[in-house]
Amino acid sequence: MALNKYSSIYTKDDSLPASQAMLIGSGIPEADLRKPFVGICSTGFEGNTCNMHLNGLADAVKMGVQANGMVGLRFNTIGVSDGITNGNAGMRFSLVSRELIADSIEAMAGAHYYDAVATVVGCDKNMPGALIAMARLNRPSLMVYGGTIKGGEYKGQKLNIVSCFEAYGKKLNGAISDEDYRGIIRNACPGPGACGGMYTANTMAAAIETLGMSLPFSSSSTAVSAEKNQEALDTGAYILQLLDKDIKPRDILVREAFENALVMITVLGGSTNAVLHLIAIAHAAGVKLTMEDFQEVSNRVPVLADLKPSGKYLMEDLSALGGVPAVQKTLLEAGLLKGDLMTVTGKTMAENLVDVKPLGEEQDLLRPLSNPIKADGHIQILYGNLATKGAVAKISGKEGLRFEGPAIVFNSEEDLNEGITLGKIQAGQVVVIRYVGPKGGPGMPEMLKPTSAIMGAGLGDKVALITDGRFSGGTHGFVIGHVCPEAYDGGTIALVEDGDWIVLDASTNTMDVQVDEAELALRRSQWQRPKPNVQGGVLLKYIRTVSDASHGCITDLQEEAYVNARETSPSLA
Ligand code: FES
């Protein structure tokens, strides 16, 4: 089979001389025009630790691609730093960036008929964006994760990005000096790499390695390691093999692979953002995945890993113990993963793990199944009059399973941050942050700043927080996000008033405001949708196209046929 079946559309066609002239003019020797073209997309950019080294890794991918007799063509797309934008209005662009990344990779590879795609990605939304594009294109593809950052240190205290937010809470509380506050900021991020706990980037990286779309060890090799550079160099050989065997993303992204990914994120105690992203990736791959699937896995799979945010260790610690493959092997032997699924190595997961040792009793990062951190999953899907279409709770077990109390309501993250600064939050309250959903935010911003400030102020185990926005993977505490329908769409969360009694119960998977139906109906009749928070541009386009959180905040939901058309690439294939 010809390996250049897409690029040959213009490199072989005598009636497309301009296409060939431009390729030759851009430095591709004429003799190479019949080689497979591999699009290599990096989300590298300066000014963010997660992305600062990605263009260098993309160079290494290109070297490997060229060394294997193909033409590597680098291009860039955007990224939005969640660390930098958390706590400010820039965060509105974060989830939007997932769609921009997906759309731009699809557009580049589709327009230029690349035969295969390698993506080099680092920060939270980079990875699902890349996977969505690769699934849409359905051409041989592989993702290279930029890798996790090393931990920082200050005065003997181990640090990571979330330490900064929590230090802010302590500063407000008078618990640390200004000098120590600055010292923590200066030392929290000691070099390249994505945020180091089991936050969203490492969660998605582990999920995607378990889906089979990145090479073994990709998610746990640290950003500055020799292994990470070697992974980038090796990518060319694997791309060639994928082309040769015609293994495409939808051969890998099957329903059982998503079930494996759900098991992995549950065992690792991963980020709630995975709910949005895996539903969106599945949609692009033509696989039906719903919030109920997450609940089903949570009902039967425990949390085993003692990883931050609620645990002790960072991803670099797991890397030192054998990385995600060691966890996979442990779960495979326990019967929790299906091993006979194809991966980008051209082998099944079980074949990839033949020489990998499971994690044993010599370590305490991954508990044995007989002594889990939590007997069931931490991601719980809740329903009730506050969330008729569902909400996502992250319950580590340390906060208890039930919380009830009077509501204190804020109509924006800024209002809540001000409320925290003014000392308005009291123990026992249910903090409601609304109009921060996919449309209301817009962009469903993460509430890391207020949740960390609440933690830092010593209220973490004394209040609960519900929102139609999202939480960072770094958030911990009794928190429920993704409340759907969102306030902007007139969901009941829009009708809650200060002092209303709210009952949240993760054991019965319910969340209700105890206001009788007649009163809620009266409030609903008086409710008016606020004006959108933006007047134009990409965020207004997003408001008009984004689906609700229960559908993964995708922007092409209307294409129902697409979901059922696994044989047909929605792009130019
Ligand atoms: Fe990029 Fe956290 S800001 S992974």
Coordinates of C-alpha atoms and ligand atoms in Angstrom, one line a residue:
M1 CA 0.0 0.0 0.0
A2 CA 1.3 3.5 -0.9
L3 CA 2.2 5.3 2.3
N4 CA 1.6 8.7 0.7
K5 CA -2.1 8.2 -0.2
Y6 CA -3.1 11.7 1.0
S7 CA -0.1 13.8 -0.1
S8 CA 0.1 12.1 -3.5
I9 CA -3.3 13.8 -4.2
Y10 CA -1.2 16.9 -5.1
T11 CA 2.4 15.6 -5.4
K12 CA 1.4 13.2 -8.2
D13 CA -1.2 15.3 -10.0
D14 CA 0.3 17.0 -13.0
S15 CA -2.5 19.5 -13.0
L16 CA -1.5 20.9 -9.6
P17 CA 1.9 22.5 -10.5
A18 CA 1.5 25.3 -8.0
S19 CA 1.3 22.8 -5.1
Q20 CA 4.5 21.1 -6.2
A21 CA 6.3 24.4 -6.9
M22 CA 5.5 25.7 -3.4
L23 CA 6.7 22.5 -1.8
I24 CA 10.0 22.6 -3.8
G25 CA 10.3 26.3 -3.0
S26 CA 9.9 25.6 0.7
G27 CA 13.0 23.3 0.6
I28 CA 11.7 19.8 0.0
P29 CA 13.9 18.1 -2.7
E30 CA 11.9 17.2 -5.7
A31 CA 12.9 13.5 -5.2
D32 CA 11.2 13.6 -1.8
L33 CA 7.8 14.7 -3.0
R34 CA 6.7 11.0 -3.3
K35 CA 7.6 10.3 0.3
P36 CA 4.9 10.3 3.0
F37 CA 4.3 13.7 4.5
V38 CA 4.1 13.9 8.3
G39 CA 2.6 16.9 9.8
I40 CA 4.3 17.6 13.2
C41 CA 2.3 20.0 15.3
S42 CA 3.7 21.6 18.4
T43 CA 1.8 23.8 20.9
G44 CA 5.2 25.2 21.8
F45 CA 5.4 28.8 22.9
E46 CA 7.5 30.9 25.3
G47 CA 6.1 32.0 28.5
N48 CA 4.7 28.8 30.0
T49 CA 6.7 26.0 31.6
C50 CA 4.4 23.4 30.1
N51 CA 5.0 24.6 26.5
M52 CA 8.4 26.3 26.5
H53 CA 10.4 23.2 25.4
L54 CA 7.9 21.7 23.0
N55 CA 9.3 23.2 19.8
G56 CA 12.6 21.5 20.7
L57 CA 10.9 18.2 21.1
A58 CA 9.1 18.8 17.7
D59 CA 12.6 19.3 16.2
A60 CA 13.6 15.9 17.6
V61 CA 10.4 14.3 16.2
K62 CA 11.3 15.8 12.8
M63 CA 14.8 14.3 13.0
G64 CA 13.2 10.9 13.6
V65 CA 10.7 11.3 10.8
Q66 CA 13.3 12.3 8.3
A67 CA 15.6 9.5 9.4
N68 CA 12.9 7.0 8.6
G69 CA 12.5 8.2 5.0
M70 CA 9.5 10.5 5.4
V71 CA 9.1 14.3 5.1
G72 CA 8.5 16.0 8.4
L73 CA 6.7 19.3 8.2
R74 CA 6.5 21.3 11.5
F75 CA 3.7 23.7 12.2
N76 CA 2.5 25.3 15.4
T77 CA -0.8 25.9 17.0
I78 CA -1.8 27.8 20.1
G79 CA -1.9 26.8 23.8
V80 CA -3.4 28.6 26.8
S81 CA -1.7 28.2 30.1
D82 CA -4.2 27.2 32.8
G83 CA -1.6 28.1 35.5
I84 CA -1.2 31.6 34.2
T85 CA -4.9 32.2 33.5
N86 CA -6.4 30.7 36.6
G87 CA -7.9 33.4 38.7
N88 CA -8.3 36.0 36.0
A89 CA -10.5 36.5 33.0
G90 CA -7.9 35.0 30.7
M91 CA -9.2 31.6 31.9
R92 CA -12.3 32.2 29.7
F93 CA -10.0 31.2 26.8
S94 CA -8.7 28.0 28.3
L95 CA -11.4 25.5 27.3
V96 CA -12.0 27.5 24.1
S97 CA -8.4 26.8 23.3
R98 CA -9.1 23.0 23.1
E99 CA -11.4 23.7 20.2
L100 CA -9.0 26.1 18.5
I101 CA -6.2 23.5 18.8
A102 CA -8.4 20.7 17.4
D103 CA -9.8 22.9 14.6
S104 CA -6.4 24.2 13.6
I105 CA -4.6 20.8 13.5
E106 CA -7.6 19.4 11.6
A107 CA -7.5 22.4 9.2
M108 CA -3.7 22.2 8.6
A109 CA -3.4 18.5 8.1
G110 CA -6.7 18.4 6.1
A111 CA -5.8 21.3 3.9
H112 CA -2.2 20.1 3.2
Y113 CA -3.1 16.4 2.9
Y114 CA -0.6 15.2 5.5
D115 CA -0.4 11.4 5.4
A116 CA 0.2 11.2 9.2
V117 CA 0.2 13.5 12.1
A118 CA 2.5 13.8 15.2
T119 CA 1.4 16.2 17.9
V120 CA 3.8 17.5 20.6
V121 CA 1.7 19.0 23.4
G122 CA 2.0 19.9 27.0
C123 CA -0.6 21.9 28.9
D124 CA -4.1 20.8 29.9
K125 CA -6.2 21.6 26.8
N126 CA -3.4 20.8 24.4
M127 CA -3.8 17.1 24.7
P128 CA -7.6 16.7 24.3
G129 CA -7.3 19.3 21.4
A130 CA -4.7 17.2 19.7
L131 CA -6.6 13.9 20.2
I132 CA -9.9 15.4 18.9
A133 CA -8.1 16.5 15.7
M134 CA -6.4 13.2 15.3
A135 CA -9.6 11.3 15.8
R136 CA -11.4 13.6 13.3
L137 CA -8.7 13.2 10.6
N138 CA -8.3 9.5 11.3
R139 CA -4.9 9.2 9.7
P140 CA -2.0 7.5 11.3
S141 CA -1.2 9.6 14.3
L142 CA 0.7 9.7 17.6
M143 CA 0.8 12.2 20.5
V144 CA 4.0 13.1 22.3
Y145 CA 3.4 14.5 25.7
G146 CA 5.9 17.3 26.8
G147 CA 6.2 15.7 30.2
T148 CA 5.7 16.6 33.8
I149 CA 7.7 19.3 35.6
K150 CA 10.1 18.6 38.4
G151 CA 8.9 19.6 41.9
G152 CA 10.1 22.8 43.4
E153 CA 11.4 23.4 47.0
Y154 CA 11.5 26.2 49.4
K155 CA 12.8 26.0 53.0
G156 CA 12.5 22.2 52.9
Q157 CA 8.9 22.3 51.7
K158 CA 8.2 20.5 48.4
L159 CA 6.4 22.8 46.0
N160 CA 4.3 22.7 42.9
I161 CA 2.0 25.2 41.1
V162 CA -0.9 24.7 43.5
S163 CA 1.4 25.6 46.4
C164 CA 1.3 29.2 45.1
F165 CA -2.5 29.5 45.2
E166 CA -2.6 27.9 48.7
A167 CA 0.2 30.2 49.8
Y168 CA -2.0 33.1 48.8
G169 CA -4.7 31.8 51.1
K170 CA -2.2 31.6 53.9
K171 CA -1.0 35.1 53.2
L172 CA -4.5 36.4 53.5
N173 CA -4.9 34.5 56.7
G174 CA -1.6 36.0 58.1
A175 CA -0.1 32.5 58.3
I176 CA 3.0 33.2 56.2
S177 CA 5.2 36.3 55.7
D178 CA 5.4 38.3 52.5
E179 CA 9.0 37.1 52.1
D180 CA 8.0 33.4 52.3
Y181 CA 5.1 34.1 49.9
R182 CA 7.5 35.4 47.3
G183 CA 9.9 32.6 48.1
I184 CA 7.3 30.0 47.3
I185 CA 6.4 31.8 44.0
R186 CA 10.1 32.0 43.0
N187 CA 10.7 28.3 43.6
A188 CA 7.5 26.5 42.6
C189 CA 8.2 26.0 38.9
P190 CA 11.9 25.1 38.5
G191 CA 11.9 24.5 34.7
P192 CA 10.1 23.0 31.8
G193 CA 7.2 20.7 32.1
A194 CA 3.5 20.5 32.9
C195 CA 2.1 21.0 36.4
G196 CA 3.4 18.1 38.5
G197 CA 0.5 16.6 40.4
M198 CA -2.2 14.4 39.1
Y199 CA -3.8 17.6 37.8
T200 CA -5.4 17.8 34.4
A201 CA -2.3 17.6 32.2
N202 CA -0.9 14.5 33.8
T203 CA -4.4 13.0 34.1
M204 CA -5.0 13.5 30.4
A205 CA -1.5 12.2 29.5
A206 CA -2.0 9.1 31.6
A207 CA -5.5 8.6 30.1
I208 CA -4.1 9.0 26.5
E209 CA -1.3 6.6 27.1
T210 CA -3.8 4.2 28.4
L211 CA -6.1 4.8 25.4
G212 CA -3.0 3.8 23.3
M213 CA -2.4 7.0 21.5
S214 CA 1.0 7.8 23.0
L215 CA 4.1 5.6 23.4
P216 CA 4.6 3.7 26.7
F217 CA 6.1 5.9 29.4
S218 CA 5.1 9.1 27.5
S219 CA 2.9 10.3 30.4
S220 CA 5.3 9.8 33.2
S221 CA 8.7 10.6 31.6
T222 CA 9.6 14.0 33.0
A223 CA 10.0 17.0 30.6
V224 CA 13.8 17.3 31.0
S225 CA 14.7 13.6 30.9
A226 CA 16.7 11.8 28.3
E227 CA 13.8 9.4 28.0
K228 CA 11.5 12.3 26.8
N229 CA 14.0 13.3 24.1
Q230 CA 14.4 9.7 23.0
E231 CA 10.6 9.3 22.8
A232 CA 10.5 12.3 20.4
L233 CA 13.3 10.8 18.3
D234 CA 11.6 7.4 18.2
T235 CA 8.3 8.8 17.1
G236 CA 9.3 8.7 13.4
A237 CA 9.9 5.0 13.4
Y238 CA 6.5 4.4 15.0
I239 CA 4.7 6.7 12.6
L240 CA 6.3 4.8 9.7
Q241 CA 5.0 1.6 11.2
L242 CA 1.5 3.1 11.7
L243 CA 1.5 4.1 8.1
D244 CA 2.8 0.7 6.9
K245 CA 0.2 -1.2 8.9
D246 CA -2.5 1.4 8.2
I247 CA -3.3 1.8 11.9
K248 CA -5.5 4.8 12.4
P249 CA -6.7 6.6 15.5
R250 CA -10.2 5.1 15.3
D251 CA -8.6 1.6 15.3
I252 CA -7.2 2.5 18.7
L253 CA -9.9 4.8 20.1
V254 CA -12.5 2.1 20.5
R255 CA -15.1 2.0 23.3
E256 CA -13.0 -0.5 25.4
A257 CA -10.0 1.8 25.2
F258 CA -12.1 4.6 26.7
E259 CA -13.2 2.2 29.5
N260 CA -9.5 1.5 30.2
A261 CA -8.8 5.3 30.3
L262 CA -11.6 5.8 32.8
V263 CA -10.2 3.0 35.0
M264 CA -6.8 4.6 34.9
I265 CA -7.9 8.1 35.9
T266 CA -10.0 6.7 38.7
V267 CA -7.1 4.6 40.1
L268 CA -4.9 7.7 39.9
G269 CA -7.4 10.1 41.4
G270 CA -7.3 12.2 38.3
S271 CA -8.9 15.5 37.3
T272 CA -12.6 16.1 36.8
N273 CA -11.7 17.8 33.6
A274 CA -11.2 14.3 32.1
V275 CA -14.9 13.9 32.1
L276 CA -15.3 16.8 29.6
H277 CA -12.3 15.9 27.6
L278 CA -12.8 12.1 27.2
I279 CA -16.5 12.7 26.2
A280 CA -15.3 15.2 23.6
I281 CA -12.5 12.9 22.3
A282 CA -14.9 9.9 22.1
H283 CA -17.4 12.1 20.2
A284 CA -14.6 12.9 17.6
A285 CA -13.8 9.2 17.4
G286 CA -17.4 8.2 16.9
V287 CA -17.7 6.5 20.2
K288 CA -20.6 7.1 22.6
L289 CA -19.3 8.0 26.0
T290 CA -21.5 9.6 28.7
M291 CA -21.2 10.8 32.3
E292 CA -23.0 7.6 33.3
D293 CA -19.9 5.7 32.0
F294 CA -17.8 7.5 34.5
Q295 CA -20.2 6.7 37.3
E296 CA -20.2 3.0 36.3
V297 CA -16.4 2.9 36.5
S298 CA -16.5 4.8 39.8
N299 CA -18.9 2.2 41.2
R300 CA -16.4 -0.6 40.7
V301 CA -12.9 0.9 40.6
P302 CA -11.1 2.3 43.7
V303 CA -8.7 5.2 44.0
L304 CA -5.3 3.7 44.7
A305 CA -2.7 6.4 44.0
D306 CA -1.5 8.8 46.8
L307 CA -1.0 11.7 44.3
K308 CA -1.5 15.4 44.6
P309 CA -3.8 17.4 44.8
S310 CA -5.3 15.4 47.7
G311 CA -2.4 13.0 48.2
K312 CA 1.4 13.2 48.8
Y313 CA 3.2 12.4 45.6
L314 CA 3.9 14.1 42.2
M315 CA 4.1 12.5 38.8
E316 CA 7.9 12.6 38.9
D317 CA 7.7 10.2 41.9
L318 CA 5.6 7.8 39.9
S319 CA 8.1 8.1 37.1
A320 CA 10.8 6.9 39.4
L321 CA 8.8 3.9 40.3
G322 CA 8.2 2.7 36.8
G323 CA 5.7 5.2 35.5
V324 CA 2.2 4.7 34.1
P325 CA 3.2 1.4 32.5
A326 CA 3.9 -0.1 36.0
V327 CA 0.4 1.0 37.0
Q328 CA -1.1 -0.4 33.9
K329 CA 0.7 -3.8 34.5
T330 CA -0.7 -3.8 38.1
L331 CA -4.2 -3.2 36.9
L332 CA -3.9 -5.6 34.0
E333 CA -2.9 -8.4 36.4
A334 CA -5.8 -7.4 38.6
G335 CA -8.2 -7.7 35.7
L336 CA -9.1 -4.1 35.7
L337 CA -7.8 -3.2 32.3
K338 CA -8.3 -4.9 28.9
G339 CA -5.0 -5.7 27.4
D340 CA -5.8 -6.8 23.9
L341 CA -6.4 -3.4 22.5
M342 CA -4.2 -1.8 19.7
T343 CA -1.8 1.0 20.5
V344 CA 0.4 3.3 18.5
T345 CA 3.3 0.9 19.0
G346 CA 1.5 -1.5 16.6
K347 CA 1.2 -3.9 19.5
T348 CA -1.5 -4.3 22.1
M349 CA -1.2 -2.8 25.5
A350 CA -0.6 -6.3 27.0
E351 CA 2.2 -6.8 24.5
N352 CA 3.7 -3.4 25.4
L353 CA 3.8 -4.4 29.0
V354 CA 5.4 -7.8 28.7
D355 CA 8.7 -6.7 30.3
V356 CA 7.2 -4.2 32.7
K357 CA 7.0 -5.0 36.4
P358 CA 3.9 -4.3 38.4
L359 CA 4.1 -2.1 41.5
G360 CA 4.6 -4.1 44.7
E361 CA 4.9 -3.5 48.4
E362 CA 8.2 -1.7 48.1
Q363 CA 6.4 1.6 47.6
D364 CA 3.4 3.4 49.0
L365 CA 2.4 5.6 46.1
L366 CA 0.0 3.0 44.7
R367 CA -1.9 1.2 47.3
P368 CA -2.9 -2.5 46.8
L369 CA -6.5 -3.2 45.9
S370 CA -6.9 -4.7 49.3
N371 CA -6.2 -1.4 51.0
P372 CA -7.4 1.4 48.7
I373 CA -7.4 5.1 49.5
K374 CA -11.1 5.1 48.6
A375 CA -13.0 2.0 47.9
D376 CA -14.9 3.5 44.9
G377 CA -14.0 6.2 42.5
H378 CA -13.5 9.9 43.4
I379 CA -15.5 11.1 40.3
Q380 CA -19.1 11.0 41.2
I381 CA -22.0 12.1 38.9
L382 CA -24.7 13.8 40.9
Y383 CA -28.2 14.6 39.9
G384 CA -31.0 16.5 41.7
N385 CA -33.1 19.7 41.3
L386 CA -29.8 21.6 41.2
A387 CA -28.5 19.5 38.3
T388 CA -31.1 17.8 36.3
K389 CA -28.6 17.0 33.6
G390 CA -25.9 16.1 36.1
A391 CA -22.9 17.5 37.8
V392 CA -19.4 16.2 38.5
A393 CA -18.1 15.9 42.1
K394 CA -14.6 15.1 43.1
I395 CA -14.8 13.2 46.3
S396 CA -11.5 12.1 47.7
G397 CA -13.1 10.6 50.8
K398 CA -11.2 12.9 53.1
E399 CA -14.0 15.5 53.0
G400 CA -16.7 13.0 53.9
L401 CA -19.6 12.0 51.6
R402 CA -22.3 14.4 52.6
F403 CA -22.5 18.1 53.2
E404 CA -25.5 20.3 53.9
G405 CA -25.7 24.0 54.8
P406 CA -27.0 27.4 53.8
A407 CA -26.1 28.8 50.4
I408 CA -23.9 31.9 49.9
V409 CA -24.2 32.9 46.3
F410 CA -21.7 34.6 44.0
N411 CA -22.5 35.5 40.4
S412 CA -18.8 35.4 39.3
E413 CA -15.5 34.2 40.4
E414 CA -14.3 37.8 41.0
D415 CA -17.2 38.3 43.4
L416 CA -16.2 35.2 45.3
N417 CA -12.6 36.2 45.4
E418 CA -13.6 39.5 46.9
G419 CA -15.9 37.7 49.3
I420 CA -13.1 35.6 50.5
T421 CA -10.8 38.6 50.9
L422 CA -13.5 40.3 52.9
G423 CA -14.0 37.3 55.1
K424 CA -17.6 36.6 54.0
I425 CA -17.2 32.9 53.8
Q426 CA -18.2 31.1 57.0
A427 CA -17.7 27.5 58.1
G428 CA -20.8 25.4 57.3
Q429 CA -21.8 27.3 54.1
V430 CA -22.3 25.9 50.6
V431 CA -20.6 28.4 48.4
V432 CA -22.4 28.7 45.0
I433 CA -20.4 30.2 42.0
R434 CA -22.7 30.6 39.0
Y435 CA -22.8 32.2 35.6
V436 CA -19.4 30.7 35.0
G437 CA -20.6 27.8 32.8
P438 CA -19.6 27.1 29.2
K439 CA -21.8 29.9 27.9
G440 CA -22.0 32.0 31.1
G441 CA -18.3 32.3 31.7
P442 CA -17.9 32.0 28.9
G443 CA -15.5 29.1 28.6
M444 CA -16.4 27.4 31.9
P445 CA -13.4 28.8 33.8
E446 CA -11.7 26.8 36.5
M447 CA -12.1 27.9 40.1
L448 CA -8.6 27.1 41.4
K449 CA -8.0 30.5 42.9
P450 CA -11.0 30.6 45.1
T451 CA -10.8 26.9 46.1
S452 CA -7.1 27.3 46.9
A453 CA -7.8 30.5 48.8
I454 CA -10.5 28.7 50.8
M455 CA -8.0 25.9 51.5
G456 CA -5.3 28.4 52.5
A457 CA -7.8 30.2 54.8
G458 CA -8.3 27.0 56.7
L459 CA -11.9 26.5 55.5
G460 CA -11.2 23.6 53.1
D461 CA -13.0 21.0 55.2
K462 CA -15.6 23.3 56.5
V463 CA -17.4 24.5 53.4
A464 CA -18.6 22.9 50.2
L465 CA -18.5 24.6 46.8
I466 CA -20.8 24.1 43.8
T467 CA -20.5 25.7 40.4
D468 CA -21.5 25.5 36.8
G469 CA -17.8 26.2 36.1
R470 CA -15.0 23.8 36.3
F471 CA -12.3 22.9 38.8
S472 CA -8.6 22.7 38.1
G473 CA -7.1 19.3 38.5
G474 CA -5.3 21.0 41.4
T475 CA -8.5 21.6 43.3
H476 CA -9.4 19.6 46.3
G477 CA -12.1 19.8 49.0
F478 CA -15.8 19.1 48.9
V479 CA -16.4 20.5 45.4
I480 CA -19.0 19.9 42.7
G481 CA -18.6 21.4 39.3
H482 CA -20.1 21.1 35.7
V483 CA -23.6 21.8 37.2
C484 CA -25.8 21.3 34.2
P485 CA -28.0 23.1 33.0
E486 CA -25.8 26.1 33.8
A487 CA -27.2 29.3 35.2
Y488 CA -27.0 31.1 31.9
D489 CA -29.3 28.5 30.4
G490 CA -31.8 29.0 33.3
G491 CA -30.7 26.0 35.4
T492 CA -32.0 25.8 39.0
I493 CA -28.5 27.0 40.2
A494 CA -29.6 30.4 38.8
L495 CA -32.5 30.5 41.2
V496 CA -30.6 29.8 44.5
E497 CA -30.6 32.6 47.0
D498 CA -28.4 33.3 50.0
G499 CA -29.5 31.2 52.9
D500 CA -31.3 28.5 50.9
W501 CA -30.6 25.1 52.4
I502 CA -28.5 22.9 50.1
V503 CA -28.0 19.1 50.6
L504 CA -25.1 17.4 48.7
D505 CA -24.8 13.7 49.1
A506 CA -22.2 11.7 47.2
S507 CA -23.4 8.4 48.7
T508 CA -26.8 8.8 47.1
N509 CA -25.4 10.9 44.2
T510 CA -27.8 13.7 44.8
M511 CA -27.7 17.5 45.1
D512 CA -30.8 19.5 45.9
V513 CA -31.8 22.9 47.1
Q514 CA -34.5 22.5 49.7
V515 CA -36.9 25.1 48.3
D516 CA -40.4 24.0 47.4
E517 CA -41.5 23.7 43.8
A518 CA -44.0 26.6 44.0
E519 CA -41.2 29.0 45.2
L520 CA -38.8 27.8 42.6
A521 CA -41.5 28.3 39.9
L522 CA -42.1 31.8 41.1
R523 CA -38.3 32.6 41.0
R524 CA -38.1 31.0 37.6
S525 CA -40.9 33.2 36.2
Q526 CA -38.9 36.3 37.4
W527 CA -35.5 35.1 36.1
Q528 CA -34.0 36.8 33.1
R529 CA -31.0 35.6 31.2
P530 CA -28.2 38.1 31.6
K531 CA -26.5 39.6 28.6
P532 CA -23.5 37.6 27.4
N533 CA -20.2 38.6 29.1
V534 CA -18.6 39.3 25.7
Q535 CA -19.8 41.3 22.7
G536 CA -17.9 39.6 19.9
G537 CA -14.9 37.6 18.8
V538 CA -14.0 34.0 19.5
L539 CA -15.7 33.9 22.9
L540 CA -19.1 35.0 21.4
K541 CA -18.7 32.3 18.7
Y542 CA -18.0 29.9 21.5
I543 CA -21.2 30.9 23.3
R544 CA -23.2 30.2 20.2
T545 CA -21.7 26.8 19.4
V546 CA -20.7 25.2 22.7
S547 CA -22.7 22.2 24.0
D548 CA -23.5 21.8 27.7
A549 CA -21.0 20.2 30.0
S550 CA -22.8 16.8 30.0
H551 CA -21.8 16.6 26.3
G552 CA -18.2 17.5 26.9
C553 CA -18.5 21.2 25.8
I554 CA -18.0 20.2 22.2
T555 CA -18.8 22.7 19.4
D556 CA -20.0 20.3 16.7
L557 CA -22.8 18.5 18.6
Q558 CA -25.3 19.1 15.9
E559 CA -23.6 16.6 13.6
E560 CA -25.3 13.6 14.9
A561 CA -24.5 11.6 11.8
Y562 CA -20.8 12.1 12.6
V563 CA -21.2 10.1 15.8
N564 CA -22.5 7.2 13.9
A565 CA -20.1 7.4 11.0
R566 CA -17.0 5.6 12.2
E567 CA -16.1 4.6 8.7
T568 CA -16.1 8.1 7.3
S569 CA -13.6 10.7 8.4
P570 CA -15.4 14.1 8.8
S571 CA -12.4 15.8 7.3
L572 CA -11.1 15.4 3.8
A573 CA -10.3 11.7 3.9
Ligands
FES1 FE1 0.0 23.7 32.0 FE2 -0.8 23.3 34.5 S1 -0.6 25.2 33.5 S2 -0.3 21.8 33.0

